[in-house]
PDB file of C-alpha atoms and ligand atoms in Angstrom:
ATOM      1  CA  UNK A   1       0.000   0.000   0.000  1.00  0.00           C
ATOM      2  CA  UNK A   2       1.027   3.128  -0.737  1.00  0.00           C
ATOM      3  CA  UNK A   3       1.543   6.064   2.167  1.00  0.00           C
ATOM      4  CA  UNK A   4      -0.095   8.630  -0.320  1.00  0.00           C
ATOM      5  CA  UNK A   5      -3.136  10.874   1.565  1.00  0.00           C
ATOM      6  CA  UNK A   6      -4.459  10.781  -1.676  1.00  0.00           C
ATOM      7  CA  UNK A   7      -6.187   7.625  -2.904  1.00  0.00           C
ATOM      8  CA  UNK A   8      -8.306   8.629  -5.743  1.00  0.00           C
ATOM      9  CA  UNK A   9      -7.947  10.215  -9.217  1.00  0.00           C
ATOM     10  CA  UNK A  10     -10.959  11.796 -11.075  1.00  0.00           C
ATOM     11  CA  UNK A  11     -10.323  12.241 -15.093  1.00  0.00           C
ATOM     12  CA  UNK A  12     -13.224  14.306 -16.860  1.00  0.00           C
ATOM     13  CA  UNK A  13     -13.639  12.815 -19.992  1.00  0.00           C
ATOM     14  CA  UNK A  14     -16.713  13.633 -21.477  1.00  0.00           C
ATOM     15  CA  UNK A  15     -16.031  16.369 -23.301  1.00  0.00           C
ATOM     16  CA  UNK A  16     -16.303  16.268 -27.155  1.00  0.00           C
ATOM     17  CA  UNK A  17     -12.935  17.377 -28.277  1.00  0.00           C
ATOM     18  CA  UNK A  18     -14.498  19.324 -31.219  1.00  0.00           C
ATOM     19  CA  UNK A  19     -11.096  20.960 -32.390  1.00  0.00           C
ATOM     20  CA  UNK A  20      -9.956  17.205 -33.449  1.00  0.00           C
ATOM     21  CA  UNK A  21     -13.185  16.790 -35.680  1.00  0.00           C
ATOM     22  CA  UNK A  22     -13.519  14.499 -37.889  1.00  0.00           C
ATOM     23  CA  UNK A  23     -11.127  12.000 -35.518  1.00  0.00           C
ATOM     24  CA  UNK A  24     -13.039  12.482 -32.328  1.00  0.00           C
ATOM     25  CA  UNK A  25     -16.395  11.769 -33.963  1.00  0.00           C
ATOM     26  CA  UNK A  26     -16.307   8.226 -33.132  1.00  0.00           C
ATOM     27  CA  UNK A  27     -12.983   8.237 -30.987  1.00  0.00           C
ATOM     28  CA  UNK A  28     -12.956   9.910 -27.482  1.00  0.00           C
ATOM     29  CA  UNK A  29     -10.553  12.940 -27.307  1.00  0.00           C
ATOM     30  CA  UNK A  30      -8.433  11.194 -24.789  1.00  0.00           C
ATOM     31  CA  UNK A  31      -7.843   7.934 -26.568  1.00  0.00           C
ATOM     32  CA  UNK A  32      -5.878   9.694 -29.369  1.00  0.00           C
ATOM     33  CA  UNK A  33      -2.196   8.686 -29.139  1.00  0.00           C
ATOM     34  CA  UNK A  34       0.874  10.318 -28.530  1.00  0.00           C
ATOM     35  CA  UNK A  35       3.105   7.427 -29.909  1.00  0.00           C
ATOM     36  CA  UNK A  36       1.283   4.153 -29.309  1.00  0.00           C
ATOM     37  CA  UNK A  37      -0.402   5.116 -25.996  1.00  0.00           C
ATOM     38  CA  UNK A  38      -3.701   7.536 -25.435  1.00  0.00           C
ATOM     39  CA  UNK A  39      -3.366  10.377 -23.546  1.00  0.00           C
ATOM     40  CA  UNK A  40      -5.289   8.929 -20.931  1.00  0.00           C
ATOM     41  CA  UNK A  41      -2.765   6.110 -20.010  1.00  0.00           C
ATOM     42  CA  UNK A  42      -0.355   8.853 -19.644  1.00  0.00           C
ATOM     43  CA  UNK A  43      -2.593  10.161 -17.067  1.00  0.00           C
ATOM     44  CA  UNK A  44      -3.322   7.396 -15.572  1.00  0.00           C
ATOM     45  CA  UNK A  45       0.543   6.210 -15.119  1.00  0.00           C
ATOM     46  CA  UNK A  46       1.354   9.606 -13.596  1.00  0.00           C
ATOM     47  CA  UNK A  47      -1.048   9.147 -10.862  1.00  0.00           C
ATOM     48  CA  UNK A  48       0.223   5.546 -10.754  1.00  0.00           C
ATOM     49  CA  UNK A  49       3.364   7.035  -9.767  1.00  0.00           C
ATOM     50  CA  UNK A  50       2.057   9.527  -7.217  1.00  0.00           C
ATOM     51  CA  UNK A  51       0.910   6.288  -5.453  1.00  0.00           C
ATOM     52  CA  UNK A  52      -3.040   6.378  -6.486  1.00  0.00           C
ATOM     53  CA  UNK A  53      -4.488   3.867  -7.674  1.00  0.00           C
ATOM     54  CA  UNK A  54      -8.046   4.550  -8.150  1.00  0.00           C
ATOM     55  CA  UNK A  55      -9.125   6.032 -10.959  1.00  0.00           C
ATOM     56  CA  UNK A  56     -12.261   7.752 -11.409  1.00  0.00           C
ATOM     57  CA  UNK A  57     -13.600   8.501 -14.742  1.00  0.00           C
ATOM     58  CA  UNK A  58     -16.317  10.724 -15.415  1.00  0.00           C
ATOM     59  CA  UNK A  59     -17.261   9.895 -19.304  1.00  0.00           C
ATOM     60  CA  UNK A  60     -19.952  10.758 -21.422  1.00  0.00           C
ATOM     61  CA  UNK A  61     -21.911   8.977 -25.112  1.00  0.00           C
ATOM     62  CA  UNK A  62     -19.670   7.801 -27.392  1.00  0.00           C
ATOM     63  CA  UNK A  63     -16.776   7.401 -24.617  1.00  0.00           C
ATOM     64  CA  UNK A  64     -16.994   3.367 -24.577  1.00  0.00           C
ATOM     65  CA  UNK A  65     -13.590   3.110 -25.631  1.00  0.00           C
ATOM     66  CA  UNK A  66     -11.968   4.010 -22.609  1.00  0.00           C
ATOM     67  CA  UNK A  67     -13.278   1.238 -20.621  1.00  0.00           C
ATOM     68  CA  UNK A  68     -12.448  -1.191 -23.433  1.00  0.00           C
ATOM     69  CA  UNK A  69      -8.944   0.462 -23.124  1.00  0.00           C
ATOM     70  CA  UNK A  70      -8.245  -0.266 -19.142  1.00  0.00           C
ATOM     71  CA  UNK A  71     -10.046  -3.935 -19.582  1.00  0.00           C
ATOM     72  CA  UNK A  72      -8.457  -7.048 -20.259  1.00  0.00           C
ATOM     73  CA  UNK A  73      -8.841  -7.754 -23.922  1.00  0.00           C
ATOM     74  CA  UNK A  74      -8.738 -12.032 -23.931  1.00  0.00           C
ATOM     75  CA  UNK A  75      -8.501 -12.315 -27.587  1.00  0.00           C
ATOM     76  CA  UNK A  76      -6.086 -10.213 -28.117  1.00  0.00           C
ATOM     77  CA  UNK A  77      -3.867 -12.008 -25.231  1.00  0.00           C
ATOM     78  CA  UNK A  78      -4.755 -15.242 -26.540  1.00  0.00           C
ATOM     79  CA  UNK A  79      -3.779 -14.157 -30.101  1.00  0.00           C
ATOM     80  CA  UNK A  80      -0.373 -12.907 -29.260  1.00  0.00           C
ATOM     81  CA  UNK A  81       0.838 -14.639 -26.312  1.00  0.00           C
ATOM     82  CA  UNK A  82       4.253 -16.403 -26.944  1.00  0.00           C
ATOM     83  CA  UNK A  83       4.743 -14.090 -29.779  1.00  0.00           C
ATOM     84  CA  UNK A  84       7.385 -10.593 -29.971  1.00  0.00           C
ATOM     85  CA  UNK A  85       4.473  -8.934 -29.735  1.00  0.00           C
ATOM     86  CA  UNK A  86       3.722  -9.370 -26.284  1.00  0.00           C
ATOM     87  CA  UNK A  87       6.200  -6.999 -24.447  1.00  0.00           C
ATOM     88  CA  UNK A  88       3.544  -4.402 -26.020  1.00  0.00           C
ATOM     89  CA  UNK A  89       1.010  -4.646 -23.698  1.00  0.00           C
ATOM     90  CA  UNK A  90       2.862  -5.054 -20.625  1.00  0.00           C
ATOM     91  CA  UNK A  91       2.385  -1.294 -19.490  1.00  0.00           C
ATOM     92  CA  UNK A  92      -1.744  -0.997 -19.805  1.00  0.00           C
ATOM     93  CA  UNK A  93      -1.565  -4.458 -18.112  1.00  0.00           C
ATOM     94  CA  UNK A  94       0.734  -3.764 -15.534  1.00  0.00           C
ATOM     95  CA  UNK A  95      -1.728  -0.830 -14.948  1.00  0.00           C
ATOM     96  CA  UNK A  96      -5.087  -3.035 -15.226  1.00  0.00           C
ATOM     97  CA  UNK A  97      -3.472  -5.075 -12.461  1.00  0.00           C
ATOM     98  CA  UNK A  98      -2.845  -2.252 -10.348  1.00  0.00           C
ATOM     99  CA  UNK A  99      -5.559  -0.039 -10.378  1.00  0.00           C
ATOM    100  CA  UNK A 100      -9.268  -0.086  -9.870  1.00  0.00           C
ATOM    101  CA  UNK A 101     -10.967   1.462 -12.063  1.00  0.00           C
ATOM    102  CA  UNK A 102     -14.753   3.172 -11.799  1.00  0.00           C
ATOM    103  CA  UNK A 103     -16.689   5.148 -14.546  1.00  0.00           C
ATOM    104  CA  UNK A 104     -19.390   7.398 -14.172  1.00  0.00           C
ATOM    105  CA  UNK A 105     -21.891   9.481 -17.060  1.00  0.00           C
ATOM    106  CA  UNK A 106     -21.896  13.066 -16.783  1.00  0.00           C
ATOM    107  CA  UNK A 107     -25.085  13.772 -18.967  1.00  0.00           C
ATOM    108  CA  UNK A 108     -25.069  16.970 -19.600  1.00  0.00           C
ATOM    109  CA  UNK A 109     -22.005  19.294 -20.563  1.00  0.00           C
ATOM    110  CA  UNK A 110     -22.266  22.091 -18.654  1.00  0.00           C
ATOM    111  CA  UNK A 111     -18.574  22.614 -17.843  1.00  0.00           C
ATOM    112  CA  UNK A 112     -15.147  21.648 -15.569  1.00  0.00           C
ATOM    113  CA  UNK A 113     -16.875  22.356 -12.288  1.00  0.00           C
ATOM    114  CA  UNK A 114     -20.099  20.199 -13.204  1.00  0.00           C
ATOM    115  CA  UNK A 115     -18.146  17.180 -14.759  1.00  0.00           C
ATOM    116  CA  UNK A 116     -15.750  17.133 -11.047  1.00  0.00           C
ATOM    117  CA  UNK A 117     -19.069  17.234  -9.262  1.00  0.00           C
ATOM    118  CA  UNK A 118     -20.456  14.293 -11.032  1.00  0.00           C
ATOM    119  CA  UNK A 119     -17.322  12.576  -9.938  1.00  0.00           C
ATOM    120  CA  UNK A 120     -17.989  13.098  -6.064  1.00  0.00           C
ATOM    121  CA  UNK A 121     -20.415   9.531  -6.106  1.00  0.00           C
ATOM    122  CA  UNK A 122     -17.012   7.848  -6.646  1.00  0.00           C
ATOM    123  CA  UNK A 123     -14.373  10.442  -4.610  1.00  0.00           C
ATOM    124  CA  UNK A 124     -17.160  10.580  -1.721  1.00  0.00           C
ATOM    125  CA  UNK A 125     -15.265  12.920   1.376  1.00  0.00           C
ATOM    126  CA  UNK A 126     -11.690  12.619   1.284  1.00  0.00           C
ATOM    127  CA  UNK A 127      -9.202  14.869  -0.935  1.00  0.00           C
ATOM    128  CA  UNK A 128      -8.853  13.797  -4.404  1.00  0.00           C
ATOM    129  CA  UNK A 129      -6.545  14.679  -7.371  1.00  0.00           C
ATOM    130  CA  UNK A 130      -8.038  15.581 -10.750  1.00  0.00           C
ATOM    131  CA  UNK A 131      -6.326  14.954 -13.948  1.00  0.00           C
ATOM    132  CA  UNK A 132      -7.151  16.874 -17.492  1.00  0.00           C
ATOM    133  CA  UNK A 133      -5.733  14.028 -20.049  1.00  0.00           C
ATOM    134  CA  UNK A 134      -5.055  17.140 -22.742  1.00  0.00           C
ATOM    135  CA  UNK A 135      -2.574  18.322 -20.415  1.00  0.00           C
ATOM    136  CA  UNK A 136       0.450  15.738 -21.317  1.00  0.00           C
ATOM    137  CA  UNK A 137       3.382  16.361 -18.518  1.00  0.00           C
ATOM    138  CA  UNK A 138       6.411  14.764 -18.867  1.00  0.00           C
ATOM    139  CA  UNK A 139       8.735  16.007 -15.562  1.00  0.00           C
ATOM    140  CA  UNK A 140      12.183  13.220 -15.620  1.00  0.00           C
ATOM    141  CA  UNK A 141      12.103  12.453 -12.211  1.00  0.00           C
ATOM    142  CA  UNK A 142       9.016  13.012 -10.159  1.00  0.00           C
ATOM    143  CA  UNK A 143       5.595  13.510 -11.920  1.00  0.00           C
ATOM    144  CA  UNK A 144       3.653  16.818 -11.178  1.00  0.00           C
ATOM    145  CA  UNK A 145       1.110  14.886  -9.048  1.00  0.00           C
ATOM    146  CA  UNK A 146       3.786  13.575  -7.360  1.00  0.00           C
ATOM    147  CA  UNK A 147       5.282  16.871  -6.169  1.00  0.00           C
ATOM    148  CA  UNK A 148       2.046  18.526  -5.447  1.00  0.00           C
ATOM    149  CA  UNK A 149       1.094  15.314  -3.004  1.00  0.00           C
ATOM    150  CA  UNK A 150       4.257  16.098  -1.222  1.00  0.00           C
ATOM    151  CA  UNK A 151       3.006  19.379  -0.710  1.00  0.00           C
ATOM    152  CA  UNK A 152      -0.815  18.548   0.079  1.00  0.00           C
ATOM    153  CA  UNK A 153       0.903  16.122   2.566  1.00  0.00           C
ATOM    154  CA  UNK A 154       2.860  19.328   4.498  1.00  0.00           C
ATOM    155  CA  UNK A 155      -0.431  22.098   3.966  1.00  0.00           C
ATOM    156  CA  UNK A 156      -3.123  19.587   3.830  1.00  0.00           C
ATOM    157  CA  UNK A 157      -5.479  22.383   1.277  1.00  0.00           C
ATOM    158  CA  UNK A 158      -6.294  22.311  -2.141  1.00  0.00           C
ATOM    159  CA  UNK A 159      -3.318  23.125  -4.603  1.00  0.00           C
ATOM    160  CA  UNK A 160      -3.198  24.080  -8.585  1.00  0.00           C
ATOM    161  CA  UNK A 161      -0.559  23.367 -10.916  1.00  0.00           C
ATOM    162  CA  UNK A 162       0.418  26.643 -12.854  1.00  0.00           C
ATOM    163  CA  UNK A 163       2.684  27.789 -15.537  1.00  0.00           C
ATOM    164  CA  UNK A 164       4.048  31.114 -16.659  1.00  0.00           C
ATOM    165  CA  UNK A 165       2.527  31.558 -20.114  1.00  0.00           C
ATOM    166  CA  UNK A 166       2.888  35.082 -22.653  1.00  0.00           C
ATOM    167  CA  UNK A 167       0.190  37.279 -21.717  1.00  0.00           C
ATOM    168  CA  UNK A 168      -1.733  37.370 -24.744  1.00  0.00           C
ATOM    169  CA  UNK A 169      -2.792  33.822 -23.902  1.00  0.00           C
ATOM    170  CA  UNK A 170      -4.031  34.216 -20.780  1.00  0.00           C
ATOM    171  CA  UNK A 171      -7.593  33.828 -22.508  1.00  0.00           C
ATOM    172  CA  UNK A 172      -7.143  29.974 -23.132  1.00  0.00           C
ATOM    173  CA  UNK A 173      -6.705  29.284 -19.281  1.00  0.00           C
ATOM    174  CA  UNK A 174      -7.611  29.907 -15.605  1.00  0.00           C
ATOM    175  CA  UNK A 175      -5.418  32.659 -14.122  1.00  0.00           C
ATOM    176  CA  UNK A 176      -4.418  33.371 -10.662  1.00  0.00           C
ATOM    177  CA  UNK A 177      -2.989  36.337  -8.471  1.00  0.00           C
ATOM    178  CA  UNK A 178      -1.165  35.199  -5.124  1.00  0.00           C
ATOM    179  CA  UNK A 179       1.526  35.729  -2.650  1.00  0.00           C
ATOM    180  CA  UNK A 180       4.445  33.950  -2.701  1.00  0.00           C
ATOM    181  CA  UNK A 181       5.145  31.812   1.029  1.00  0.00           C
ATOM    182  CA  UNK A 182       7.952  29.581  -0.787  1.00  0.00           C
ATOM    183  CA  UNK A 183       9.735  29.483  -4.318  1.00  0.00           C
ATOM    184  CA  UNK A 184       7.108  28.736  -6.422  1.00  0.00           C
ATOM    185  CA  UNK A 185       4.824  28.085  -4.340  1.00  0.00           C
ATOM    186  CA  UNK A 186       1.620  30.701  -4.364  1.00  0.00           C
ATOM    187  CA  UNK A 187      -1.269  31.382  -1.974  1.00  0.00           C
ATOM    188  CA  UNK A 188      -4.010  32.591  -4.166  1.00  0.00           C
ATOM    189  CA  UNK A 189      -5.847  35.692  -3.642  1.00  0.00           C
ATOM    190  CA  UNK A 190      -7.898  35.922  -7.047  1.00  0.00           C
ATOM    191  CA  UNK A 191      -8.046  33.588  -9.632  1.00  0.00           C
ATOM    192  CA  UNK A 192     -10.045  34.543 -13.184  1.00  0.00           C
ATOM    193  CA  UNK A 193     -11.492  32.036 -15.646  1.00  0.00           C
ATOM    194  CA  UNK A 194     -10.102  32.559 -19.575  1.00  0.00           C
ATOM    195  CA  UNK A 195      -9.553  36.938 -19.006  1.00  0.00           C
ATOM    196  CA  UNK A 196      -9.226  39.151 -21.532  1.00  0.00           C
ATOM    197  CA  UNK A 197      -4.918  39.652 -21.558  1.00  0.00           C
ATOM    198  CA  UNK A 198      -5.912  43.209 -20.232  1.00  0.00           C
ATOM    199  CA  UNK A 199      -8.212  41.719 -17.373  1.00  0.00           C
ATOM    200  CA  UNK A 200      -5.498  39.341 -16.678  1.00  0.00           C
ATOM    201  CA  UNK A 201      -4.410  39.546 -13.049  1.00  0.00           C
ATOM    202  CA  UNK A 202      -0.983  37.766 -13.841  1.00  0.00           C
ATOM    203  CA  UNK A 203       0.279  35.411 -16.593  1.00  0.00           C
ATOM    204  CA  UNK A 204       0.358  32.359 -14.198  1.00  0.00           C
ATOM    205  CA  UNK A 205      -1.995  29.823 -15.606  1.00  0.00           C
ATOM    206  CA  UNK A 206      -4.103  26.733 -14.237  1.00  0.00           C
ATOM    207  CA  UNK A 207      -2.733  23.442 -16.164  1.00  0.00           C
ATOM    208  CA  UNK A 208      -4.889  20.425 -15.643  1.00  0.00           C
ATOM    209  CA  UNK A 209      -3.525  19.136 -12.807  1.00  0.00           C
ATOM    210  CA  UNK A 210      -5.384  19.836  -9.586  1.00  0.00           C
ATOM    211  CA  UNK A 211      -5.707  18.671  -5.801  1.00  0.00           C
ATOM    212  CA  UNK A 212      -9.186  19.097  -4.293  1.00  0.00           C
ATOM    213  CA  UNK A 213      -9.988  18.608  -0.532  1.00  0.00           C
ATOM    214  CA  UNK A 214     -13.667  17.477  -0.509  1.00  0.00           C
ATOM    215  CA  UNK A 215     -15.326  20.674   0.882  1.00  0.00           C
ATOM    216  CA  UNK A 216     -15.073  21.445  -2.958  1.00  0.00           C
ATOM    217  CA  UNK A 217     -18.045  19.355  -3.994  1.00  0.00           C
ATOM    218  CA  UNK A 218     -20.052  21.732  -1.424  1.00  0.00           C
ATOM    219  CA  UNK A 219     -18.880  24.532  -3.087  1.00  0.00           C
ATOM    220  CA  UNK A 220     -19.207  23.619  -6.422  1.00  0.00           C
ATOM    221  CA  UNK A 221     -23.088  22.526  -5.946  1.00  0.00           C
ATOM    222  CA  UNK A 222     -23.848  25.995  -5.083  1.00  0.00           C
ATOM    223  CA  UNK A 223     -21.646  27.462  -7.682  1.00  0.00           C
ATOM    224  CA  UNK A 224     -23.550  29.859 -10.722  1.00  0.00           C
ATOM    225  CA  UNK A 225     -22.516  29.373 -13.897  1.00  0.00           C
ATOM    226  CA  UNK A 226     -19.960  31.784 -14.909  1.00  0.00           C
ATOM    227  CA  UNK A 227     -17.553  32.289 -18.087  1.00  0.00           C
ATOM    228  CA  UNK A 228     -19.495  30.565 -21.281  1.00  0.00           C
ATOM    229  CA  UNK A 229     -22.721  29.738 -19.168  1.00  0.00           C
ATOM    230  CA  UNK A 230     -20.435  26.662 -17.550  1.00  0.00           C
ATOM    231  CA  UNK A 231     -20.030  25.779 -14.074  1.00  0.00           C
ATOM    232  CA  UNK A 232     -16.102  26.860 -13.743  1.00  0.00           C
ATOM    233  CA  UNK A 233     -13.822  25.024 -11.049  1.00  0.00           C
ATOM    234  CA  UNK A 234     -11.933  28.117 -11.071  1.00  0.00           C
ATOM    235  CA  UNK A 235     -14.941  29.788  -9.447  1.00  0.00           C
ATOM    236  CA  UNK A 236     -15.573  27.224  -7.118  1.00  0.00           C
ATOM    237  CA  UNK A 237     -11.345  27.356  -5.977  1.00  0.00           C
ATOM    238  CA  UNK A 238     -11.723  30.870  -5.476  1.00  0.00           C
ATOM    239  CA  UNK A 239     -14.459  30.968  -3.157  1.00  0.00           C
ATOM    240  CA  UNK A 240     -12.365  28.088  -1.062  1.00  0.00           C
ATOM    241  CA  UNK A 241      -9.483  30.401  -1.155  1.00  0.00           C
ATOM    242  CA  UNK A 242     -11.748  33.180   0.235  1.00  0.00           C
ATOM    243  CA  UNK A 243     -12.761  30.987   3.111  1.00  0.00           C
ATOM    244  CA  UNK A 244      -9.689  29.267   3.940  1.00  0.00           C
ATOM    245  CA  UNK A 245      -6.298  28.526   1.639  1.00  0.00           C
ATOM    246  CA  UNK A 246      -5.921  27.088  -1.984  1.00  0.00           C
ATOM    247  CA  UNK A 247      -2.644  26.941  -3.160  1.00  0.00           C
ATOM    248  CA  UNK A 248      -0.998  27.219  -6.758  1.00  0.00           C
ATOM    249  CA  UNK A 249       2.416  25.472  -7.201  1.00  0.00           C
ATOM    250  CA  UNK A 250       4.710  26.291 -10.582  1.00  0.00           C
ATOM    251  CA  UNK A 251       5.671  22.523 -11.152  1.00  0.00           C
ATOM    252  CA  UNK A 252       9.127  22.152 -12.340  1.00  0.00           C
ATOM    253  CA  UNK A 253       9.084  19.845 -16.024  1.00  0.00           C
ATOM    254  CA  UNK A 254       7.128  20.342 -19.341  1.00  0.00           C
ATOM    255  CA  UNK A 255       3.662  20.279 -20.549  1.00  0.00           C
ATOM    256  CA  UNK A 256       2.142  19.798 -23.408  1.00  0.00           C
ATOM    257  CA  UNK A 257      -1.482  21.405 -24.634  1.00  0.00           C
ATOM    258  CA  UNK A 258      -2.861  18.335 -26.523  1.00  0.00           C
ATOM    259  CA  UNK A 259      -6.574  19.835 -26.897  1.00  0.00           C
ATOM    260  CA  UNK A 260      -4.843  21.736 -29.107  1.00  0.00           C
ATOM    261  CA  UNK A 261      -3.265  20.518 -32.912  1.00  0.00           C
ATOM    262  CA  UNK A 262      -0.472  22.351 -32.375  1.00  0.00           C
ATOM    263  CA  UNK A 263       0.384  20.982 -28.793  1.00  0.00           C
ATOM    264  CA  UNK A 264      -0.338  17.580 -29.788  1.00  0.00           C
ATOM    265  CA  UNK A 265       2.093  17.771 -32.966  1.00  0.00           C
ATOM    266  CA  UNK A 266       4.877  19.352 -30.280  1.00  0.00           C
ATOM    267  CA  UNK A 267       4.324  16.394 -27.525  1.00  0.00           C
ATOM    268  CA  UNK A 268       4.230  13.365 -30.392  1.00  0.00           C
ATOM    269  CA  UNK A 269       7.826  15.084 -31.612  1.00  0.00           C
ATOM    270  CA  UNK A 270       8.903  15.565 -28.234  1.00  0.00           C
ATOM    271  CA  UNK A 271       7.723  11.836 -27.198  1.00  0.00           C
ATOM    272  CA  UNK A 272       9.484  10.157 -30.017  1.00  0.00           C
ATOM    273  CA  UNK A 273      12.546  11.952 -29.866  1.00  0.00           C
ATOM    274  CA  UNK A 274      12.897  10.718 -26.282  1.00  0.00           C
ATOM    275  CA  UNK A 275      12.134   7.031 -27.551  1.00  0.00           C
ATOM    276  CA  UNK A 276      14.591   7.059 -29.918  1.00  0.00           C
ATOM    277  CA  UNK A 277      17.216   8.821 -27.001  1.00  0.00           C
ATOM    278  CA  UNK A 278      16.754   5.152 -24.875  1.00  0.00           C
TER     279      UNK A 278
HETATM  280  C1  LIG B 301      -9.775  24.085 -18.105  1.00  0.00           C
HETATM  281  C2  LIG B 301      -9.969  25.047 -16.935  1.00  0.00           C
HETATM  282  C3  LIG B 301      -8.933  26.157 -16.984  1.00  0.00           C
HETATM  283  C4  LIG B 301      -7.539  25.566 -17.024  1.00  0.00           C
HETATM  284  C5  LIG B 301      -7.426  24.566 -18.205  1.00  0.00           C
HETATM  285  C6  LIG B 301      -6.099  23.830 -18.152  1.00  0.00           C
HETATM  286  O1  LIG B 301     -10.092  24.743 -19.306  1.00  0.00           O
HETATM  287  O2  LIG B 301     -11.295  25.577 -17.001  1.00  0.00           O
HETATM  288  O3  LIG B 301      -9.065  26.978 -15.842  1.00  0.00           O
HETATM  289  O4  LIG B 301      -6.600  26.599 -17.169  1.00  0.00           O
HETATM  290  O5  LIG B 301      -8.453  23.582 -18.138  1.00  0.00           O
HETATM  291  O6  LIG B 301      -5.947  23.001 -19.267  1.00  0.00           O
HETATM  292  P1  LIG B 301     -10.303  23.942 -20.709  1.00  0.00           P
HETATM  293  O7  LIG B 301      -8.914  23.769 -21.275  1.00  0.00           O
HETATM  294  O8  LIG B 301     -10.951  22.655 -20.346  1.00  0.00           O
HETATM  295  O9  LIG B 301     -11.145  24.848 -21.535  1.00  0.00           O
END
């Protein structure tokens, strides 16, 4: 067993992933592969690392894949056991072996906030990490999760990942103000969903990597809509750092935007130079 004080991992993955159409008529958005593995699994093996091992999906129509993807697949075993071909599945099974995982259907879209509320039936009331599969880290040693569970274990609140990015792009993301208490290291005092670059109270951005204590789900449920008419975890966060302390923490490795064409082109370069580096 691991000594993490986080246990669970909620992925929102019902969203269509309209800027891949046509792919992601038929193919969930975070089954589309960097290399030979879907974003998810990348996901999914970083919160491996940061010693959780449940995994809690919220999904939506069309999303069937995914649970076909973290299932044993006995004709495909059967078909290539014995063969060269079998070293290839060792990862997702390593992973199937390890983890538990548990799905539920967020029905309607009506934003980040909603979808991690539709998660709570399978987080219930202990602090969770959330994981947005676009978001593709790679960090050499220690995983993002894994460095912000070190630091949930010493302030035991609710901590963002963020990253400096050029102002003019400050629309595309969540953006916080703060104080600094350690390098890199932030307590928040506003935090804005997608400004305008003028509105922008820094050029520190949310990346989808987040650690929730459970006094969240509270907060969410009596959350208004806000930016596009959706129910924005950035709203929720900033209440909770109104009444108490939410963290943001600039993670130290690389990330890669892969709701995005051009971030998915940079992390499938990135990932197979680095294969062809071993
Ligand atoms: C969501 C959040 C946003 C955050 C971003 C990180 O936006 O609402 O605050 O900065 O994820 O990827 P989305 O990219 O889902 O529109």
């Amino acid at each position: 067993m691991s000594n993490s004080p986080i246990k669970k991992c909620l992925f929102p993955a019902a969203g269509y992933g309209t800027r891949f159409l046509p792919v992601t008529k038929a193919t969930p958005k975070e089954m589309l592969p960097v290399l030979t593995k879907p974003l998810i699994q990348y996901g999914v093996e970083e919160a491996v690392e940061a010693g959780i091992t449940t995994m809690a999906i919220v999904t939506g129509r069309g999303k069937r894949a995914i649970e076909d993807h973290f299932d044993i697949s006995y004709e495909l075993e059967h078909q290539i056991k014995g063969t060269s071909k079998e070293p290839l599945l060792a990862e997702i099974r390593s992973l199937i072996t390890q983890c538990t995982f548990s799905y539920t259907r967020q029905v309607e879209m009506k934003g980040l906030g909603h979808a991690i509320l539709t998660g709570e039936t399978l987080i219930g009331n202990e602090p969770f990490a959330v994981i947005l599969a676009d978001d593709l880290c790679d960090n050499g040693e220690h995983g993002i999760l894994t460095q912000m569970v070190e630091l949930y274990k010493k302030y035991n609140c609710s901590i963002v990942a963020i990253e400096e990015v050029p102002k003019e792009e400050t629309f595309k993301y969540g953006v916080i103000d703060g104080k600094e208490i350690e390098e890199g290291l932030f307590q928040i005092t506003d935090m804005v969903e997608k400004p305008d670059p003028k509105d922008a109270p820094s050029n520190l951005a949310i990346i989808g990597r987040y650690i929730l204590t459970p006094d969240i789900f509270d907060i969410l449920r009596e959350t208004k809509p806000g930016k596009g008419g959706e129910i924005q975890i950035t709203d929720a966060l900033l209440t909770q750092a109104r009444e108490g302390k939410v963290l943001a923490y600039k993670f130290t490795g690389r990330r890669f935007d892969c709701g995005s064409v051009d971030g998915f082109v940079a992390a499938t370069n990135y990932f197979y130079q680095k294969s062809k580096e071993h």
